[in-house]
Amino acid sequence: VARRLVTHHLLKHAAPAAVKLFGEIPEEVSQFVQDSINSADVVIVDQNLEYDTESFVGTDLIQQLAAKGFQGLMCVRSANSSEEDEQFYLGKGAHCMLGKDMLGS
């Protein structure tokens, strides 16, 4: 539901050419990195991606993207949105943080 809500708000308010969702299953995480390098201008990663069999950290994905030459905007979406958390995300290479408490219509 949260992934679809973010997509809805992006399409409604930002009018991008395309929005592509990843992360429904763990196997999509590596596909996300490669596809983002090839075709994305903006990426939004959840800081804590937890699945039954494994977990991923969004800032690790941001560091992978940066190391592979991604030049677009990199955002972290997290329920942990204190000033200290934001500084941590920025220190790992994110350009901005989006709190999960953001409301929209």
XYZ file of C-alpha atoms in Angstrom:
105
model
C 0.000 0.000 0.000
C 2.764 2.483 0.918
C 4.605 1.853 -2.356
C 1.433 2.495 -4.350
C 0.691 5.648 -2.362
C 4.140 7.082 -3.111
C 3.654 6.235 -6.790
C 0.241 7.913 -6.807
C 1.645 11.115 -5.288
C 4.612 11.188 -7.650
C 2.391 10.808 -10.688
C -0.115 13.354 -9.404
C 2.252 16.048 -8.162
C 5.505 15.639 -10.089
C 4.204 14.458 -13.473
C 7.277 12.358 -14.305
C 7.627 10.563 -17.619
C 7.586 7.239 -15.754
C 7.613 5.739 -12.272
C 8.951 2.246 -11.775
C 8.526 0.330 -8.512
C 10.971 -2.226 -7.170
C 11.253 -4.130 -3.942
C 8.219 -6.359 -3.790
C 10.614 -9.309 -3.617
C 14.309 -9.361 -2.605
C 15.452 -10.333 -6.095
C 14.311 -6.937 -7.381
C 16.899 -5.070 -5.286
C 19.877 -5.778 -7.564
C 17.658 -5.123 -10.600
C 16.766 -1.748 -9.044
C 20.416 -0.695 -8.878
C 21.149 -1.625 -12.491
C 17.914 -0.203 -13.915
C 18.401 3.030 -11.963
C 21.884 3.517 -13.376
C 20.580 2.892 -16.881
C 17.461 5.022 -16.870
C 16.511 6.886 -13.669
C 16.775 10.567 -12.832
C 15.479 10.185 -9.264
C 15.570 7.235 -6.872
C 13.710 6.883 -3.591
C 14.903 4.056 -1.366
C 13.405 2.810 1.855
C 16.077 2.762 4.547
C 15.002 -0.637 5.902
C 13.976 -3.250 3.365
C 13.103 -6.393 5.302
C 12.023 -9.664 3.751
C 11.493 -13.117 5.233
C 14.892 -14.335 4.027
C 17.092 -11.212 3.962
C 17.300 -7.483 4.610
C 18.760 -4.488 2.781
C 19.679 -0.985 3.905
C 18.705 1.904 1.638
C 21.860 3.891 2.288
C 23.911 0.874 1.167
C 21.993 0.977 -2.133
C 22.665 4.710 -2.419
C 26.382 4.086 -1.930
C 26.276 1.371 -4.625
C 24.530 3.748 -7.019
C 27.062 6.514 -6.356
C 29.994 4.121 -6.790
C 28.573 3.045 -10.159
C 28.265 6.632 -11.360
C 24.579 7.409 -10.809
C 24.160 11.164 -11.340
C 20.516 11.631 -10.347
C 18.759 12.671 -7.158
C 18.925 10.042 -4.384
C 16.358 10.165 -1.579
C 15.866 8.011 1.520
C 12.359 7.330 2.772
C 12.238 6.339 6.425
C 10.124 6.401 9.555
C 13.347 7.382 11.336
C 13.355 11.048 10.441
C 15.037 12.912 13.273
C 17.653 15.536 12.485
C 20.347 13.019 13.461
C 18.838 10.408 11.135
C 18.742 12.902 8.289
C 22.396 13.799 8.824
C 23.261 10.086 8.744
C 21.442 9.614 5.403
C 23.091 12.698 3.922
C 26.459 11.494 5.141
C 25.924 8.225 3.263
C 25.288 10.082 0.001
C 21.555 10.775 -0.009
C 20.499 14.191 -1.266
C 17.326 14.323 0.813
C 15.104 12.429 3.243
C 11.379 11.793 2.963
C 9.655 10.884 6.208
C 7.011 8.178 6.128
C 4.769 10.497 8.104
C 4.357 12.762 5.067
C 0.690 13.253 4.325
C -0.728 13.973 0.926
C -4.016 14.323 -0.851
